[in-house]
PDB file of C-alpha atoms in Angstrom:
ATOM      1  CA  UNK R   1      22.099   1.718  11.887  1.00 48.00           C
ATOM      2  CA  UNK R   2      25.231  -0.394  11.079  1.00 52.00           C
ATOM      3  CA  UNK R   3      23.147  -2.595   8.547  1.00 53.00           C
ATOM      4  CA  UNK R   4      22.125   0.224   6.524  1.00 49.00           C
ATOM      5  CA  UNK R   5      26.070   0.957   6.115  1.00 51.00           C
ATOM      6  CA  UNK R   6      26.603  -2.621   5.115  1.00 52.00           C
ATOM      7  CA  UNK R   7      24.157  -1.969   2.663  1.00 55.00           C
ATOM      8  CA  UNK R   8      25.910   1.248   1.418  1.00 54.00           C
ATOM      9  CA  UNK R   9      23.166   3.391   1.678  1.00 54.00           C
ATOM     10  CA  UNK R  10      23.609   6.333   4.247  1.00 55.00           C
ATOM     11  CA  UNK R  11      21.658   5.982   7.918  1.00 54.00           C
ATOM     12  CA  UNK R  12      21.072   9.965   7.165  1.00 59.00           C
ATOM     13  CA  UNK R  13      18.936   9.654   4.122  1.00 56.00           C
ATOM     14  CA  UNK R  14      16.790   6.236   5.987  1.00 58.00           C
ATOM     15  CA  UNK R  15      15.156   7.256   9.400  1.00 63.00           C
ATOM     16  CA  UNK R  16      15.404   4.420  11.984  1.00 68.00           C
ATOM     17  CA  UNK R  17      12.321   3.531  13.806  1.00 68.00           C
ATOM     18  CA  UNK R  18      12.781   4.035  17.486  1.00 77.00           C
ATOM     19  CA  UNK R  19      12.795   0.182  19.377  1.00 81.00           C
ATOM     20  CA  UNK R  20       9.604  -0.575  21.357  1.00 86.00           C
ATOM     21  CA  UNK R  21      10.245  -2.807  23.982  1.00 89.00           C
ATOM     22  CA  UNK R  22       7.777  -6.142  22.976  1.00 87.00           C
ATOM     23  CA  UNK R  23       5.579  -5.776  26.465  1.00 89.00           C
ATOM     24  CA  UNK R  24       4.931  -2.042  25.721  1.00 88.00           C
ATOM     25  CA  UNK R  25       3.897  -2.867  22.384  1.00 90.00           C
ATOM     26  CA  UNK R  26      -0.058  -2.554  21.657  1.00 89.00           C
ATOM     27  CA  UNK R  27      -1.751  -5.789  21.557  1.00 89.00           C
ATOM     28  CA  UNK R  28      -5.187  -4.492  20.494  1.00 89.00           C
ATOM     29  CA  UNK R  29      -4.983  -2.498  17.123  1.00 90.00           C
ATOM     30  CA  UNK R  30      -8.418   0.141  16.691  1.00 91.00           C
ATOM     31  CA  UNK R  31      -7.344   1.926  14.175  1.00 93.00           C
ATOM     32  CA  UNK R  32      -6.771   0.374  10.660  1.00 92.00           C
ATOM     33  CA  UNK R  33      -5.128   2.214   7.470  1.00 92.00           C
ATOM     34  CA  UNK R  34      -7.557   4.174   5.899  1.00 91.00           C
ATOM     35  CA  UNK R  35      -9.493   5.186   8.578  1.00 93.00           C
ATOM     36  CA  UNK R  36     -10.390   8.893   9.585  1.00 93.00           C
ATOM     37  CA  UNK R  37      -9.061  10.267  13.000  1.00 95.00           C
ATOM     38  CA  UNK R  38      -8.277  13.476  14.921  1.00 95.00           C
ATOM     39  CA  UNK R  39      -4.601  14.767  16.067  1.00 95.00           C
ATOM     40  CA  UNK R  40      -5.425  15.399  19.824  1.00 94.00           C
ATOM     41  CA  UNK R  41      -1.617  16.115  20.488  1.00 92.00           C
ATOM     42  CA  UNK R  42       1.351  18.010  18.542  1.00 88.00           C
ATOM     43  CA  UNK R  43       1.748  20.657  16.318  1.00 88.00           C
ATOM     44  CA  UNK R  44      -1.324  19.149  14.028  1.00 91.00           C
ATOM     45  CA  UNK R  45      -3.737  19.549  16.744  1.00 92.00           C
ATOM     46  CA  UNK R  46      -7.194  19.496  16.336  1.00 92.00           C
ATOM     47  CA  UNK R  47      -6.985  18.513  12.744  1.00 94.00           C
ATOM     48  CA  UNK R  48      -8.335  15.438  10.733  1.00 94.00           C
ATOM     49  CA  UNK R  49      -6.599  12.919   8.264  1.00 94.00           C
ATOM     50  CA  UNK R  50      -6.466  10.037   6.888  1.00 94.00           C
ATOM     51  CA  UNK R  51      -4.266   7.094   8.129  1.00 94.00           C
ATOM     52  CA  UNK R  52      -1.621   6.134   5.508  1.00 93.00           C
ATOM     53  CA  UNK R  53       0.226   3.488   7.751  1.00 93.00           C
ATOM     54  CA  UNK R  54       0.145   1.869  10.571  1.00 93.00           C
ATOM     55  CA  UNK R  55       3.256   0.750  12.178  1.00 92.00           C
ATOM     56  CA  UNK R  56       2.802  -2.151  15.280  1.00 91.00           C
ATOM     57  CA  UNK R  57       6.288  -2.218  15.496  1.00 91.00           C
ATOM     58  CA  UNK R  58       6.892   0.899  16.978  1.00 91.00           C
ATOM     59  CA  UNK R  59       3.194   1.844  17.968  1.00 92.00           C
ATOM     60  CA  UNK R  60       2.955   4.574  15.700  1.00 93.00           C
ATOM     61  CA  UNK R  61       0.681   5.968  12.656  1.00 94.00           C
ATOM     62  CA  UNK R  62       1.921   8.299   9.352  1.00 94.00           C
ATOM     63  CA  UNK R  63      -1.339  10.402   8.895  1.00 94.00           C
ATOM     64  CA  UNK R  64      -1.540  11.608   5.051  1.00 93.00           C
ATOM     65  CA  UNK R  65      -0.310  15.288   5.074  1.00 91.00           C
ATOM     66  CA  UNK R  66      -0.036  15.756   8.956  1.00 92.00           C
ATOM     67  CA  UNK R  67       2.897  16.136  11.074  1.00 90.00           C
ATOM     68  CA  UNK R  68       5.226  16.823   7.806  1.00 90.00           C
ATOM     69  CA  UNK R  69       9.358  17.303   7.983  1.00 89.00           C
ATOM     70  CA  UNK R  70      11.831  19.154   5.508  1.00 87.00           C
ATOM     71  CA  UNK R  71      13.818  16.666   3.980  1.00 85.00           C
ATOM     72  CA  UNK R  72      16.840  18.055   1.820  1.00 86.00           C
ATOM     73  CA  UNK R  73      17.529  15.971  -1.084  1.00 84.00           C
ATOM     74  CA  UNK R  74      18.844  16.563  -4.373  1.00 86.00           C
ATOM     75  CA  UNK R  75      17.592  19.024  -6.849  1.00 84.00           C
ATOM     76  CA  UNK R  76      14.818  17.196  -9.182  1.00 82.00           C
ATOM     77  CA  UNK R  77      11.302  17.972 -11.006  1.00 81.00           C
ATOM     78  CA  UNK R  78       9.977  17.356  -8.053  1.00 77.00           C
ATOM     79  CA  UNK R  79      11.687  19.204  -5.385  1.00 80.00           C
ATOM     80  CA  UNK R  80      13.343  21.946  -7.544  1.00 82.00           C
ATOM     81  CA  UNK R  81      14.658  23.687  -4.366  1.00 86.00           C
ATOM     82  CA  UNK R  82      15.988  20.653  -2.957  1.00 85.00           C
ATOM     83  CA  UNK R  83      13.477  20.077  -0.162  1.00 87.00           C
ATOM     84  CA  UNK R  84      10.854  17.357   0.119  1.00 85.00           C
ATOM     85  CA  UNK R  85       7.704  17.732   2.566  1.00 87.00           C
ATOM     86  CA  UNK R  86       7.459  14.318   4.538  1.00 87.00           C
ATOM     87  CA  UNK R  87       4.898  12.332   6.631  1.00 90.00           C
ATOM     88  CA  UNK R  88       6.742  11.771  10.333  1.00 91.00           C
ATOM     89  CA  UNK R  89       4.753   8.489  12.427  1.00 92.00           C
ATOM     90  CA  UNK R  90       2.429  10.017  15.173  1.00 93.00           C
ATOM     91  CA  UNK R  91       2.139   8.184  18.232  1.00 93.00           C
ATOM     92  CA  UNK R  92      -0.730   5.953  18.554  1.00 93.00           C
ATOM     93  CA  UNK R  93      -2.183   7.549  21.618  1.00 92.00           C
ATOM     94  CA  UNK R  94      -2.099  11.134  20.041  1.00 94.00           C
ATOM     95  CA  UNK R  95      -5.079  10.017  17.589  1.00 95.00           C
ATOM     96  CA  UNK R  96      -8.657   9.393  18.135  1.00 95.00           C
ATOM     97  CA  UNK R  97     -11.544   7.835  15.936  1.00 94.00           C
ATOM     98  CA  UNK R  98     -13.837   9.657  14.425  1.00 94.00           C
ATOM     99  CA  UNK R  99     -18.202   9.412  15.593  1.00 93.00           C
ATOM    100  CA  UNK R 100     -19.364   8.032  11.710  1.00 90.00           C
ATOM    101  CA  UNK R 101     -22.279  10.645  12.337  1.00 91.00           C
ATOM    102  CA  UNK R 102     -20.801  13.640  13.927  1.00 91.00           C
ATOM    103  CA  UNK R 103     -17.700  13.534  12.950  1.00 91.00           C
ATOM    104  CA  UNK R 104     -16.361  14.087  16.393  1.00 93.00           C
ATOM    105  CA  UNK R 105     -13.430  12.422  18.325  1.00 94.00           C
ATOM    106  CA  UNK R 106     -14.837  10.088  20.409  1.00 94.00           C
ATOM    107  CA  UNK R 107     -13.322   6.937  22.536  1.00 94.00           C
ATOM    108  CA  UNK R 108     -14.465   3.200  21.747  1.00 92.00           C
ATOM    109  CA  UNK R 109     -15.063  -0.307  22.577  1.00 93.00           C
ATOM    110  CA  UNK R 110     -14.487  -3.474  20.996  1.00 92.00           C
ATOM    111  CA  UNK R 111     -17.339  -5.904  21.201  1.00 93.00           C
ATOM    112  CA  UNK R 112     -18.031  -9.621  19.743  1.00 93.00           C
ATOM    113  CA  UNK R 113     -20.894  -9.506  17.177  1.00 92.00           C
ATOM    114  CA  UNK R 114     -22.644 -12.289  16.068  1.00 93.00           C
ATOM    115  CA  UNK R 115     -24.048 -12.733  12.399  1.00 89.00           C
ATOM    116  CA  UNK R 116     -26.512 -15.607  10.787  1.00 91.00           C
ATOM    117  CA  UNK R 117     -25.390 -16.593   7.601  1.00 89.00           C
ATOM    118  CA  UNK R 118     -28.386 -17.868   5.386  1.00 90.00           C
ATOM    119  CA  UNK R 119     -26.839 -21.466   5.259  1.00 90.00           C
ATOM    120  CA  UNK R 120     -27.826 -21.379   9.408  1.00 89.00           C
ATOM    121  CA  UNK R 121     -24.232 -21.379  10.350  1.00 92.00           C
ATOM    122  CA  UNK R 122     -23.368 -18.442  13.335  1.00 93.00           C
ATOM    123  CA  UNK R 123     -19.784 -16.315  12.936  1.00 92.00           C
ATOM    124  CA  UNK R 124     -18.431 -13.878  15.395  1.00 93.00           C
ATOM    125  CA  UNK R 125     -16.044 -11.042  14.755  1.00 90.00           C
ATOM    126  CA  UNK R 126     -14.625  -8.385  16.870  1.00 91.00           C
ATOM    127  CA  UNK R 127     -16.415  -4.564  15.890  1.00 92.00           C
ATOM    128  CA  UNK R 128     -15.912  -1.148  17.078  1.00 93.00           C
ATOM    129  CA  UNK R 129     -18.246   0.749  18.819  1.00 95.00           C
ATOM    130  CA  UNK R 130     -18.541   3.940  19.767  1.00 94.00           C
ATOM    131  CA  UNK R 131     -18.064   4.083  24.021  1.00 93.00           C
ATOM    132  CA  UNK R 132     -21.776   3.795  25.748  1.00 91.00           C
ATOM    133  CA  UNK R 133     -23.422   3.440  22.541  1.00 92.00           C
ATOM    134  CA  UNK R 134     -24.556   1.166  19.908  1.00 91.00           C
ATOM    135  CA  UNK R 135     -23.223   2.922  16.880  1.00 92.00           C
ATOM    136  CA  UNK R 136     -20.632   0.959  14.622  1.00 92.00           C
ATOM    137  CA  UNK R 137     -17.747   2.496  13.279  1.00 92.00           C
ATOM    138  CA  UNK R 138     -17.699   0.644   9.904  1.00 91.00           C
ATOM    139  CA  UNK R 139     -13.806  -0.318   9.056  1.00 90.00           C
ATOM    140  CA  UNK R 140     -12.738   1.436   5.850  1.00 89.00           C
ATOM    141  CA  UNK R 141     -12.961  -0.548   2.333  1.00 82.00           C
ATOM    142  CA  UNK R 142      -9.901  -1.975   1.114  1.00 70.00           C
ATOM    143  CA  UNK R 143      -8.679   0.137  -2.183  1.00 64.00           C
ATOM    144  CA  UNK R 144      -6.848  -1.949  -4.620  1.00 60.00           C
ATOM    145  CA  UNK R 145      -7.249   0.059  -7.481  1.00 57.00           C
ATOM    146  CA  UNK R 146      -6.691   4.275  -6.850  1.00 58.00           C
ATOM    147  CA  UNK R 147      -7.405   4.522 -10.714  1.00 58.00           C
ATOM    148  CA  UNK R 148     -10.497   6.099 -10.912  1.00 59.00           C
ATOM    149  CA  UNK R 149     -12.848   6.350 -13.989  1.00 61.00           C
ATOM    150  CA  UNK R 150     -11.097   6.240 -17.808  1.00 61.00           C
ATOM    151  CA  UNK R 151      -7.958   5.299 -16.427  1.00 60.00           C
ATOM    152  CA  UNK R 152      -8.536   1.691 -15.046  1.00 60.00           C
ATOM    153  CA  UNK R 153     -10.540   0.664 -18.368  1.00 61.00           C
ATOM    154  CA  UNK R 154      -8.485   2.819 -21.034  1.00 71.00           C
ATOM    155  CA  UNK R 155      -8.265  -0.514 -23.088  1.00 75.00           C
ATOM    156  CA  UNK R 156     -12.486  -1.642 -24.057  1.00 73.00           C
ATOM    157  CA  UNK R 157     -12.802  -5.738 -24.018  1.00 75.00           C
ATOM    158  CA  UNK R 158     -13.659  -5.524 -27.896  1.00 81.00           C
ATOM    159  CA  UNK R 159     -10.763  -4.158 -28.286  1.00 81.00           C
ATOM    160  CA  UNK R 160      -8.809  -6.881 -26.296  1.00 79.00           C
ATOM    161  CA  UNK R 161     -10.848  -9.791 -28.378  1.00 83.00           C
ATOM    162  CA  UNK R 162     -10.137  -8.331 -31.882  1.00 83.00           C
ATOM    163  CA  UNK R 163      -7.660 -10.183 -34.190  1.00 79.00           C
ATOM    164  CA  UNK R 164      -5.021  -8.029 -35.323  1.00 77.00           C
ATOM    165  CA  UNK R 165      -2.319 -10.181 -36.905  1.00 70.00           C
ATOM    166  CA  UNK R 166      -3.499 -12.942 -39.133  1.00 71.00           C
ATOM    167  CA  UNK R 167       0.155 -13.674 -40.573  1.00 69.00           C
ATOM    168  CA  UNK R 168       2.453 -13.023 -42.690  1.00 65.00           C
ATOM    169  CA  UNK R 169       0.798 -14.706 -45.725  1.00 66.00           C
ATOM    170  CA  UNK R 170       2.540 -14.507 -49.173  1.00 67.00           C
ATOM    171  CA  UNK R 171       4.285 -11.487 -47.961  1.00 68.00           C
ATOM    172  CA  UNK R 172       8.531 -11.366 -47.436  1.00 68.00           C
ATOM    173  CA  UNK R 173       9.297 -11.625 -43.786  1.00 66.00           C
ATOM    174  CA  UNK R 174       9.924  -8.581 -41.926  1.00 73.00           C
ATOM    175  CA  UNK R 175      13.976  -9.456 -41.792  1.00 77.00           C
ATOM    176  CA  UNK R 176      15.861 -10.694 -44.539  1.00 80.00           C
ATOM    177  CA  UNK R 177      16.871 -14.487 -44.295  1.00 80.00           C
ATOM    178  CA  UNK R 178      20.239 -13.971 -45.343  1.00 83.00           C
ATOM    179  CA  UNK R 179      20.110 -12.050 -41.660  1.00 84.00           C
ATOM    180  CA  UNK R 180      19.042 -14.624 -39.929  1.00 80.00           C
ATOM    181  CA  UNK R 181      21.340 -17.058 -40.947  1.00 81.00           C
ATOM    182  CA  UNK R 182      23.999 -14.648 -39.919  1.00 82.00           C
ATOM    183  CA  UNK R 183      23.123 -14.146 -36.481  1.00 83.00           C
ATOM    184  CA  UNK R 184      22.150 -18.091 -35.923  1.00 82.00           C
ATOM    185  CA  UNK R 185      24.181 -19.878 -33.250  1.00 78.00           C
ATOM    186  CA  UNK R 186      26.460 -22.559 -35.203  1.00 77.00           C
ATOM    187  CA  UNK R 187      27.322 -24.338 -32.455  1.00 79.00           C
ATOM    188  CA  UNK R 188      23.289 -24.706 -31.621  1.00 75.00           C
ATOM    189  CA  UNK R 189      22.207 -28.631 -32.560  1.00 71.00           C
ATOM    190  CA  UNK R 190      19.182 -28.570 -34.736  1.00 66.00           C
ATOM    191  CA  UNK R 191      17.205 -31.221 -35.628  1.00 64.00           C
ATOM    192  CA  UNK R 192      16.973 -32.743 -38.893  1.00 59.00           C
ATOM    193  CA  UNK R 193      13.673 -31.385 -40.129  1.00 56.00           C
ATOM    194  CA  UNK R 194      14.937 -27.406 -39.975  1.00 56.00           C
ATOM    195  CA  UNK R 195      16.825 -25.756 -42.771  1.00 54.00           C
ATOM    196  CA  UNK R 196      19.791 -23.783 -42.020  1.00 50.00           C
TER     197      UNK R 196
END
């Protein structure tokens, strides 16, 4: 808490994640950002979201839109009455995976998997299956881009490659010379060659 006051910023307005002890920490991650679970626990029970974050730190998750906190803060366009809604981290043990079919909670299993590339060569990787069964549970795509449709091409590649300036030509510079000269550095060395 003391560091944020060296910083000048207020410990009120910055909540401090509560200290896990290193041993209790989790050493086996199953859930990922961007994955779908259920709130079995807590005044979101029995509700789905969508991880946001994932905190190992502190063994806890911020759910998009689930477990949300009044947080006063000056008036803006945003929060005209002076409160903001905000995700609060869910403990890790108060969320389940989804079945990819059913869409039910459901508890898992890591296993190894092995995979044949077509060069011959053999790679393993950890995957996450649901308890008893053989069904995957796929790990979410990474998103890079959340612009969707017009809005990650606005600018079309003939656009990009089209000449647009082919110089001044015979035409006066866009600032007079006299200008120029005026706010040129005197004290700057310049080589023979340029005119001052």
């Amino acid at each position: 808490m003391h560091r944020f006051k060296a910083q000048g910023i207020s410990s009120r307005h910055i909540s401090v994640p509560k200290w896990v002890n290193p041993k209790d920490r989790i050493k086996q991650w199953n859930i990922v950002k961007g994955d779908k679970v259920a709130i079995i626990a807590g005044k979101d029970k029995d509700t789905i979201g969508e991880i946001k974050a994932v905190n190992r730190q502190t063994n806890t998750v911020l759910v998009e839109g689930k477990k949300l906190a009044k947080k006063h803060v000056p008036q803006q366009p945003g929060a005209p009455e002076g409160i903001m809604r905000k995700e609060m981290p869910i403990h890790y043990s108060n969320v389940m995976l989804l079945h990819p079919d059913t869409q039910v909670p459901t508890r898992i299993e890591r296993r190894q998997v092995e995979k044949t590339l077509e060069d011959g060569r053999i790679t393993k990787r950890w995957a996450r299956f649901v308890r008893g069964t053989d069904v995957e549970i796929p790990k979410p795509s990474v998103k890079y881009d959340d612009r969707s449709g017009e809005e990650k091409f606005t600018t079309s590649p003939e656009d990009v490659n089209k000449v647009t300036f082919t110089g001044l030509g015979e035409q006066q510079p866009p600032v007079p010379e006299d200008l120029v000269r005026e706010l040129r550095n005197p004290y700057k060395r310049r080589h023979n060659n340029q005119v001052v």
